[in-house]
Steps between C-alpha positions, in 0.01 A plus 500: 500500500641839398567757772237775524768755577688405183185552292423830672848648468622345171199418278696552177773261611238241596334523157837470324596189697164334442515582127807274474250213510390602152172650608390857576395567860322826584528545875372859522172387669700305761742790541203729571375259767843495670502882514149503645604247763801712593271803547263301722790366708623857549152620601461217753845568644427874537160439659643245742773746597246776564278260690787406734577866566132566574477203737793644692329842519176341623691315772670821609170690499331234713784496754504878551126567474246452775222482242515197270205636304645838408436647157870492413533135600187404307634677191824306528306174534286584197816566302640167615185323382534677165857372462396143586218513246727632224769241579237225479378634163851516355586151632190359326603671176849357543364149558299512175791655309752246633281213382465651153868593476624158608273335244636720221865452596455122532385504137841630392787258426840532665788660315684261267850393600784723383654186347195420287543577128269772368262392225136496393474121468685171551713559188726718718548230762859397564572127500718429802526121495381199303498131593454201272389486138138493379384170353452534126318212329215468258146419616566578866186463710365772730468421870119477481520255210743282698279524810187396310678208330631372836165565669660732760207740519136549406383833360155430356348358820668776703269755339216335696690562822613855420512669160715482190881521538491286817640147513490203735829313536456124477712207620863559411421865424385554860795298631743707289355826635528374859855375440611834352355691795676271746826518302490881506430515875760238595767667285449831678483340845834330435641844417397652833146625432223461756179360354173677578148396403312834501125569478349522151295805605683826570393847616504823297789625714705192410442560129591868537823408677619294205387754239197302374238759599355720368692444173386141439159501666326416170720193461427366849205318656339684792284353779325830569302384805822445694746742333713202401656406167609173345879521503650560153840358605671362812712816500206692649452303826876445540576874492194573718633248754723782630274794412539801736800338669850636548733203456830479685775511236677217684216268392548579131487354243164333565429238232152354453355268238134417445273337250151641458222508242518826305171665413516753214263598224 
């Protein structure tokens, strides 16, 4: 998530950095919100300062006066009530503005790495490493043709269970999937990773923490009655496992591995 102060003080620089992604970002509406928030913060700070001074005056007036219902004391109290009311009004405005501002900033991507090549599409990508040689033969079969011939999955009957584009793994197909999952987990465990089996449902805050919301809300499945989402990847619950924590650097690196269903449109 980009820093509000950075957007407020250097909007042109923010736009230039984001444009390196090959897309134009107009952040003037967000910049305007950050300025408005700064003004509200200043107003609240000034009112709170004046309110504290007034409270001190009221205390002094009460201690020196025999009459706690004097006109001067009542005027000071009325002024104090006015300050409290105005502070409450500005804090409500700030609450609404913060929610809107956070939503807008979360919709922005992070700056690209300084090491990333600049280009409009993948043609400008830099090949760093290759491994192996692609198999080149005539009449090579696609993976779905091989799977159908070996009866590893069923697609037609799966439409009765779900919809099109879903499959049911059968026999050796199901065994192969299970074996690959276990192979992946065991390989990582042998290399010092701790296996977790996280929940399949995650909160909005968990998705925000891993950058999934609000940017990818249309690609995710929401259980609106509970403010929960079907997890799009195990990355989400694993990062949320330490959400809002400050981790002792002596415990780093922390290495987790998990397998989970991944629900994405």
